Coordinates of C-alpha atoms in Angstrom, one line a residue:
X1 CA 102.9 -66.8 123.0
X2 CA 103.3 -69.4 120.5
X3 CA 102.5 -68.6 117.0
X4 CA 101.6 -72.1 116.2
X5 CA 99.3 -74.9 117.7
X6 CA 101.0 -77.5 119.2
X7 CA 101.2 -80.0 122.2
X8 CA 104.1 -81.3 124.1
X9 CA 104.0 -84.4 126.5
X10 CA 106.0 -83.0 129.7
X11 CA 105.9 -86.0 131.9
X12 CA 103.8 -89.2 132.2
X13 CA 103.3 -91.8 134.9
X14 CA 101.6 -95.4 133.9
X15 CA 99.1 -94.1 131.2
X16 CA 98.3 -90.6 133.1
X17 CA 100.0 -87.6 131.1
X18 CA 101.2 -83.9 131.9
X19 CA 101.4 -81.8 128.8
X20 CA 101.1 -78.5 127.8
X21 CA 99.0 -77.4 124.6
X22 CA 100.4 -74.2 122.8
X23 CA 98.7 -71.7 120.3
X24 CA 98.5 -68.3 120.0
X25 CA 96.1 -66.9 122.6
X26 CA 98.0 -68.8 125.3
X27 CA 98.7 -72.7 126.9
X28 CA 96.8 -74.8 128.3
X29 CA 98.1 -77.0 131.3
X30 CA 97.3 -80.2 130.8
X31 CA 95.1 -82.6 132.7
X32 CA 92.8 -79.4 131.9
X33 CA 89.2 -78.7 132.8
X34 CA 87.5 -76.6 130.8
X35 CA 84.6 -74.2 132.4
X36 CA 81.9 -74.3 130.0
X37 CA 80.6 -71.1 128.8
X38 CA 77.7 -71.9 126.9
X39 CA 76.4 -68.9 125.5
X40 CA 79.5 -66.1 125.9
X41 CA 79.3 -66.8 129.8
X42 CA 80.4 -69.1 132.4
X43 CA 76.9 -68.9 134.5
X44 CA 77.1 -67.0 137.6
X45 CA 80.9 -65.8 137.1
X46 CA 82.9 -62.6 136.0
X47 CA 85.3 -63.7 133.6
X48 CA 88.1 -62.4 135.9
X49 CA 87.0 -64.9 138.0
X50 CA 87.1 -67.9 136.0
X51 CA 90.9 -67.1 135.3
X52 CA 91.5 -66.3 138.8
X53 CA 90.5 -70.0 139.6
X54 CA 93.3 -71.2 137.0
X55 CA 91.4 -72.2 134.0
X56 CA 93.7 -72.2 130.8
X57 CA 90.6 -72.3 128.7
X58 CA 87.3 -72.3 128.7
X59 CA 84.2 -73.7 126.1
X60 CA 81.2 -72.2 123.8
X61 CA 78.7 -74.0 122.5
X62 CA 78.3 -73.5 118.4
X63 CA 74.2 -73.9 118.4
X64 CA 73.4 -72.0 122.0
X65 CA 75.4 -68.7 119.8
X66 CA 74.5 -69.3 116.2
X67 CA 70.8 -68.9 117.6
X68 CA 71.6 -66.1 119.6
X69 CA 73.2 -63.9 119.3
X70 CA 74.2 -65.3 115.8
X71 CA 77.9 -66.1 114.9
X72 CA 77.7 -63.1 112.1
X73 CA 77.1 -60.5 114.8
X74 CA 79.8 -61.7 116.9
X75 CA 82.1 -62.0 114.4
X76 CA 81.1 -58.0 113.4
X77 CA 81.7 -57.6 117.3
X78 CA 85.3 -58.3 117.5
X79 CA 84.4 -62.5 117.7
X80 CA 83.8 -64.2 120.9
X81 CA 87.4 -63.4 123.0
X82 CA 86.2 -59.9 122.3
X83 CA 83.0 -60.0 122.9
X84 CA 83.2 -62.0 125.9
X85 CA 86.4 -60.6 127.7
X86 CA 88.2 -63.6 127.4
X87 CA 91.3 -63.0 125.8
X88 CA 92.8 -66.4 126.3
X89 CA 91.9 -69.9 124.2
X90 CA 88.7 -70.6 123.4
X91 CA 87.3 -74.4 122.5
X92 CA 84.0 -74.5 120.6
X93 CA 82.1 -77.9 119.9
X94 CA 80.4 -78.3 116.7
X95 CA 76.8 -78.0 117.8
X96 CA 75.8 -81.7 117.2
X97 CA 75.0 -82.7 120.5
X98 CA 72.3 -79.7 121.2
X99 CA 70.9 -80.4 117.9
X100 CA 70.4 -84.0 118.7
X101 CA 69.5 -83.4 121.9
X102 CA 67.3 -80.1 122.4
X103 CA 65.7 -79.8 118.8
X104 CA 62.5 -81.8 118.9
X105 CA 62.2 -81.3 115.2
X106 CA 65.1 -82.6 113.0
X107 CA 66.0 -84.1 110.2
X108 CA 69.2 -85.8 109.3
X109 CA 70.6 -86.6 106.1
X110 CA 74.3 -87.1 104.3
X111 CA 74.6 -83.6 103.5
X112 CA 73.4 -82.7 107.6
X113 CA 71.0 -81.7 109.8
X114 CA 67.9 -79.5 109.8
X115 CA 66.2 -78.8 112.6
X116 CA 63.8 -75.9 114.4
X117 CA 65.6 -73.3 117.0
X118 CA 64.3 -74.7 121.0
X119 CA 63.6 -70.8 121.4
X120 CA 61.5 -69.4 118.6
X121 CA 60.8 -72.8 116.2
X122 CA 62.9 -70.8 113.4
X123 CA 64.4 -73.4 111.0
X124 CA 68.1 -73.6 110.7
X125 CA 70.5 -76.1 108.7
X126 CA 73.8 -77.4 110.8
X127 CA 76.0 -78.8 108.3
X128 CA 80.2 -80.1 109.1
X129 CA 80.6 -76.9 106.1
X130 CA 78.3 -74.6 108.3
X131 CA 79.6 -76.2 111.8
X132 CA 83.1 -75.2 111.0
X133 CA 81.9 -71.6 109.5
X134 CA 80.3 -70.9 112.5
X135 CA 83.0 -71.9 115.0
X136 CA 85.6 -69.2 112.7
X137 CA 83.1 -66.8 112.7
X138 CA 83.5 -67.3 116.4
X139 CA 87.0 -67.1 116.1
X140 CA 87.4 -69.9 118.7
X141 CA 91.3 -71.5 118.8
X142 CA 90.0 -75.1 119.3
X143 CA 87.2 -76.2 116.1
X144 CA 85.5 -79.5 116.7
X145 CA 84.1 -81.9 114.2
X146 CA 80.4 -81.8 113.8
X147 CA 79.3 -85.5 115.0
X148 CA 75.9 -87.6 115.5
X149 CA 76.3 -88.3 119.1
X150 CA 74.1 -91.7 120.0
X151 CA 72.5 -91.8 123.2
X152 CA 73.2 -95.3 125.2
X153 CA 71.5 -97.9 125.0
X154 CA 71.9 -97.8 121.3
X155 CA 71.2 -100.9 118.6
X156 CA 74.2 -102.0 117.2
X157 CA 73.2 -101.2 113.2
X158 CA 72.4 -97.7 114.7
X159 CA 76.0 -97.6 116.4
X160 CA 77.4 -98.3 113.0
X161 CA 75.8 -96.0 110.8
X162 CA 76.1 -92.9 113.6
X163 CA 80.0 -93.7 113.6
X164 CA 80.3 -93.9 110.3
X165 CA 78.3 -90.8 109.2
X166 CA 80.6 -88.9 111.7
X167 CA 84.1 -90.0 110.0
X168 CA 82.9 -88.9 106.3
X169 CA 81.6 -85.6 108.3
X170 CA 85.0 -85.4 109.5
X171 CA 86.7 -85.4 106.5
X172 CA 84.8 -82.8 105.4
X173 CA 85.4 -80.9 108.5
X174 CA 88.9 -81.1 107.8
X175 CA 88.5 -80.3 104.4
X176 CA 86.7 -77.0 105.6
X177 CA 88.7 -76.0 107.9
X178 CA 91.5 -76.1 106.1
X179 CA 94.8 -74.4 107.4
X180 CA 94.7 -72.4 110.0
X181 CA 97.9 -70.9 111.4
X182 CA 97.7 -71.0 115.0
X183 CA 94.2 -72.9 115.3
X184 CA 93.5 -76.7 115.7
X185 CA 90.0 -78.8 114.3
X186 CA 89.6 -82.1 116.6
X187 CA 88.0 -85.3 115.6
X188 CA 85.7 -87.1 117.4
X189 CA 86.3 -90.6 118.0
X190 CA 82.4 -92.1 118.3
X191 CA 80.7 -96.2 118.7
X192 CA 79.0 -96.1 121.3
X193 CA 79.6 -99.0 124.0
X194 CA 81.2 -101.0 120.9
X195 CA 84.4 -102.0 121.6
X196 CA 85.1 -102.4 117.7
X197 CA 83.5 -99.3 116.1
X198 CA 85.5 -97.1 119.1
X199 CA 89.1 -98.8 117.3
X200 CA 87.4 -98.3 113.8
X201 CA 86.5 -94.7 114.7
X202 CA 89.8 -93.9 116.1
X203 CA 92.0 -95.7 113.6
X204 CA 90.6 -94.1 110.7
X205 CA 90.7 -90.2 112.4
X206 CA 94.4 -91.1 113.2
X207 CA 94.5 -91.5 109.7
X208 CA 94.0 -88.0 109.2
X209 CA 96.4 -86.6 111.1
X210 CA 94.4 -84.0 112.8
X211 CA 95.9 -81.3 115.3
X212 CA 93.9 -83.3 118.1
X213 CA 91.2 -85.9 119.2
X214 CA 88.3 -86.5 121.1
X215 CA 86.4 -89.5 122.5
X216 CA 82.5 -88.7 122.5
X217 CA 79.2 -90.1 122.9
X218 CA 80.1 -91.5 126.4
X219 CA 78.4 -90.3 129.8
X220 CA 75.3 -90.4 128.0
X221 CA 73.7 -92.6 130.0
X222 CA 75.7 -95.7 130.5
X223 CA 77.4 -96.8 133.6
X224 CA 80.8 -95.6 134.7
X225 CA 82.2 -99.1 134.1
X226 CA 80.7 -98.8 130.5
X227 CA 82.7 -95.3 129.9
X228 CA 86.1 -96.9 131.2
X229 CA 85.8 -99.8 129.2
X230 CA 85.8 -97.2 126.0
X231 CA 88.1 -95.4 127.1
X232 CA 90.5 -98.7 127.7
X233 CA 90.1 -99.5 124.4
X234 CA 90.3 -96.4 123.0
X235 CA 93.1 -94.1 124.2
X236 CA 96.0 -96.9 123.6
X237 CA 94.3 -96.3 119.4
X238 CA 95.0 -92.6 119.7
X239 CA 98.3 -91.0 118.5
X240 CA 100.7 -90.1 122.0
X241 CA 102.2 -86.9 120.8
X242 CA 98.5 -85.2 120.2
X243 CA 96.1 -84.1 123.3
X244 CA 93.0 -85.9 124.1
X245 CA 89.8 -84.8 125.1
X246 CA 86.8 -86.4 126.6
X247 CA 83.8 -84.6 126.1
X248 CA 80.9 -83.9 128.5
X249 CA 82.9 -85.4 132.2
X250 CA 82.3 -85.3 134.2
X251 CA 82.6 -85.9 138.0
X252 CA 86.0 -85.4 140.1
X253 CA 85.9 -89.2 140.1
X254 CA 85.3 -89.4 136.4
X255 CA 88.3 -87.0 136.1
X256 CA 90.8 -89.4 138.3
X257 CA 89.5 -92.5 136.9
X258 CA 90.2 -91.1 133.0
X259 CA 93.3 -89.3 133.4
X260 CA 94.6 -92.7 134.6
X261 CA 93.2 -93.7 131.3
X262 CA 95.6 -91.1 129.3
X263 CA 92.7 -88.4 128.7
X264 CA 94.2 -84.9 129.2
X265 CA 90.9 -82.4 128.2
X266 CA 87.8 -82.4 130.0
X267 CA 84.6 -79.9 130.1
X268 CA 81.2 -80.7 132.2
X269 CA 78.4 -78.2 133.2
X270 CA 78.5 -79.7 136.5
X271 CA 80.1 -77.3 138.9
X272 CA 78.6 -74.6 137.5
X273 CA 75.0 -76.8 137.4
X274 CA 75.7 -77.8 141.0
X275 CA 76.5 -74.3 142.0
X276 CA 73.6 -72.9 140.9
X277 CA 71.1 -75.6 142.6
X278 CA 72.8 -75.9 146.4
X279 CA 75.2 -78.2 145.7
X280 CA 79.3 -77.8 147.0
X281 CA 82.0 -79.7 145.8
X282 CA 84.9 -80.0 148.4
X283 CA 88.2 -81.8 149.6
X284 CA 85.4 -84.3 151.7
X285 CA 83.4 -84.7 149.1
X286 CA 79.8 -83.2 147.8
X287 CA 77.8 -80.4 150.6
X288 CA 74.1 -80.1 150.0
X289 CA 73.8 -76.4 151.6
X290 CA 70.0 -76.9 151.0
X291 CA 70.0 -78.9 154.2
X292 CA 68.8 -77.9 157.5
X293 CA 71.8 -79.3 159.1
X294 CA 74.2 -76.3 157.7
X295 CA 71.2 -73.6 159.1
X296 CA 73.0 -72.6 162.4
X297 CA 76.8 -73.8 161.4
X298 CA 78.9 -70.6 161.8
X299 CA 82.0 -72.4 159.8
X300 CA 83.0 -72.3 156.2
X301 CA 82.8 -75.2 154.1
X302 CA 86.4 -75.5 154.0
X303 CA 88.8 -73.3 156.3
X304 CA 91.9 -74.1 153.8
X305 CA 91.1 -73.8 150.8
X306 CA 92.3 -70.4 149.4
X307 CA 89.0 -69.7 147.5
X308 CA 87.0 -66.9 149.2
X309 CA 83.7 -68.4 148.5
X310 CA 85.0 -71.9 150.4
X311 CA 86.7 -70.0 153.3
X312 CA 85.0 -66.6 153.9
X313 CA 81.2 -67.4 154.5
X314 CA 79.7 -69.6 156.9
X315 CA 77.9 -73.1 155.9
X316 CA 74.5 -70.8 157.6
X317 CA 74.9 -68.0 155.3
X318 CA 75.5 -69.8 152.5
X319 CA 72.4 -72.4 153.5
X320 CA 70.4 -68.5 153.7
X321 CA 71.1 -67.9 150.5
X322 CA 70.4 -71.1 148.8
X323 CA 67.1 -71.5 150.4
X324 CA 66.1 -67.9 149.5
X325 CA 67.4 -68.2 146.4
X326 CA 69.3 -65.2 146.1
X327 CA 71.4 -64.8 143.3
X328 CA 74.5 -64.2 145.7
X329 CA 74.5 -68.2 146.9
X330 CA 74.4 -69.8 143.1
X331 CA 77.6 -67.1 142.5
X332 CA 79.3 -68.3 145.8
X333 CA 78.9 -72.1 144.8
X334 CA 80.0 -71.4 141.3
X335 CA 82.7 -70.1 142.4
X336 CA 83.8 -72.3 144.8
X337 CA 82.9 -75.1 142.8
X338 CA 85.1 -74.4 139.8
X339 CA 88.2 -73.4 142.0
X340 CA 87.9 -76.8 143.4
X341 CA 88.0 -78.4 139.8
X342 CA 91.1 -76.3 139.1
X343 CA 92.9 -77.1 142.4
X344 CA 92.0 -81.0 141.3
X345 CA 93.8 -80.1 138.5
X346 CA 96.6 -78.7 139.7
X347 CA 97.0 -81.3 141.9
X348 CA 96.7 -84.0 139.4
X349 CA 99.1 -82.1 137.1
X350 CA 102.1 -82.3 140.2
X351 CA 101.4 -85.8 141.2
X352 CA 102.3 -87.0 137.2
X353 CA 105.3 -84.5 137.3
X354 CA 106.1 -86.2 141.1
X355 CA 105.5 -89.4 139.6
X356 CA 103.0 -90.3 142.1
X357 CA 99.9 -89.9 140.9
X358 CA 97.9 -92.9 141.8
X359 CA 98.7 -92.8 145.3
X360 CA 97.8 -89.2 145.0
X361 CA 94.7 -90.3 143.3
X362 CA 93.8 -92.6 146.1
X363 CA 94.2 -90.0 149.2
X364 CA 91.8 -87.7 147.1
X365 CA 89.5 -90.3 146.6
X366 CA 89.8 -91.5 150.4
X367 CA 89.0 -87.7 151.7
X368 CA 85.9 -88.1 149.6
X369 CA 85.0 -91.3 151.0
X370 CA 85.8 -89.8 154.6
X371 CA 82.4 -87.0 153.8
X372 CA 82.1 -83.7 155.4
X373 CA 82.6 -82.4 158.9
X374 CA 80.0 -83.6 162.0
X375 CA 77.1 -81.5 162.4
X376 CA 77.4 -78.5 164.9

């Protein structure tokens, strides 16, 4: 175990990049996808389980646990690793988004944001001070910036002042943070679908040399075209020899198309959200087990994949379980879901280190394009 943080570029090919991030708790291969564990759990999976599937690393969410079960109590609990039987990194984000985006009544100023709890209506203050006290309360390895994320379409003049607001919150993030042997704080590079605040944003967080960066505020309602573009513009402002995270993606497509981009972090409630409402993800793309098609189809929804969720149980029990909505079929999905976002990874990760990754990239994408088996 390392007793520092650190990150180390092991191979690229064209702007894709194989690294390995270092710290105390353990590494974390990189292109990595992050399981998101909201509140102290990745929905519908032991925590055996998620490491079984090869995730490095997993994420909490700073609001979802400062309103329950409250960061003081699971700091007086061991902090989250502990309490949570994960043992092995931890990345937090600062809370900003589910403030901004689940509190009907805020209010932001300078100094931060106030706002009412989405459970009880309890008023609570979120400041980049508070943000970063939380996330050590926590204990998590990975500390990110508290932000004001703008939802797209967004006015310019609103871009602006969003972005800026976020770099002097950064700064004082920083400043509260402070050193922490072993531990990283990330900025957050923000502007919207504005080519020039993204460089401004990202310029001026290079300029304070943090442990790591990531690009925010995209897939938030703008086309896939529109979240390339940024990330185009963006990576290429970013300094090489620290990792890079993109927060909130995203699809397997997402994944190929921004790793290609130089983005090497990546967390999305999808496969666990998908798991838990029918949805498959698969070598041949997306299965609906919801659909009547997969109600007498004694196969599995993928005979090689060495996930016992994907190869064990037929497409019919499966489609029984969804439609009676037994707990059993959102666990199955999860889990084959996220061991099929870890094998993308995997397989990303040897195609750089093969230095073949966009031919690689393009098979994947073809076996998708291809769709599932014929109907029995």
């Amino acid at each position: 175990m390392a007793e520092t943080f650190s990150f180390k570029l092991l191979a690229s090919d064209g702007k894709a990049r194989r690294g390995l991030v270092s710290m105390p708790r353990g590494e974390i291969r990189t292109p990595a996808f992050m399981p998101v564990g909201t509140g102290g759990t990745v929905k519908a999976m032991y925590m055996d389980q998620v490491r079984g599937v090869g995730a490095d690393v997993i994420l909490g969410n700073t609001y979802h646990l400062m309103l329950r079960p409250g960061a003081e109590r699971v700091a007086r609990l061991g902090g989250l690793h502990e309490f949570a039987r994960w043992p092995h990194p931890i990345l937090t984000d600062s809370g900003g988004f589910q403030v901004m985006s689940l509190s009907k009544l805020r209010k932001l100023t300078e100094q931060g944001v106030t706002f009412r709890s989405h459970i009880d209506g309890a008023p609570y203050e979120m400041s980049p001070e508070r943000s970063i006290e939380i996330q050590g309360l926590l204990d998590s390895d990975i500390q990110m910036q508290l932000d004001e994320c703008t939802a797209l379409p967004a006015k310019p003049k609103e871009i602006e002042r969003a972005m800026e607001l976020s770099l002097r919150w950064a700064e004082r993030c920083k400043t509260a943070f402070g050193d922490q042997p072993g531990k990283a704080m990330f900025g957050i590079v923000q502007g919207g679908d504005s080519a020039p605040m993204r460089v401004r944003s990202a310029q001026a967080l290079k300029a304070m040399d943090l442990k790591g960066y990531a690009v925010g505020g995209l897939a938030v309602g703008e086309p896939q075209s529109v979240m390339l573009e940024m990330l185009d513009i963006t990576c290429p402002e970013l300094p090489a020899d620290r990792p890079r995270y993109l927060m909130g993606v995203g699809t397997p497509d997402d994944i190929l198309k921004s790793v290609a981009r130089g983005i090497d972090m990546f967390d999305c409630v999808m496969p666990t959200r998908a798991g838990r409402h029918g949805l498959a993800y698969t070598r041949r793309g997306k299965v609906n087990l919801r659909n009547a098609r997969h109600a007498d189809d004694p196969r599995p929804l993928d005979e090689e994949s060495d996930c016992a969720a994907a190869r064990d149980y037929s497409r019919a029990y499966l489609h029984h379980l969804v439609r009676s909505q037994e707990s059993l079929g959102a666990m199955l999905l999860t889990w084959n879901n996220l061991s099929y976002y870890q094998k993308l990874m995997q397989d990303i990760r040897a195609s750089i280190e093969a230095q073949a990754f966009e031919a690689r990239a393009a098979e994947i994408a073809e076996g998708w394009a291809r769709g599932d088996i014929p109907a029995v």
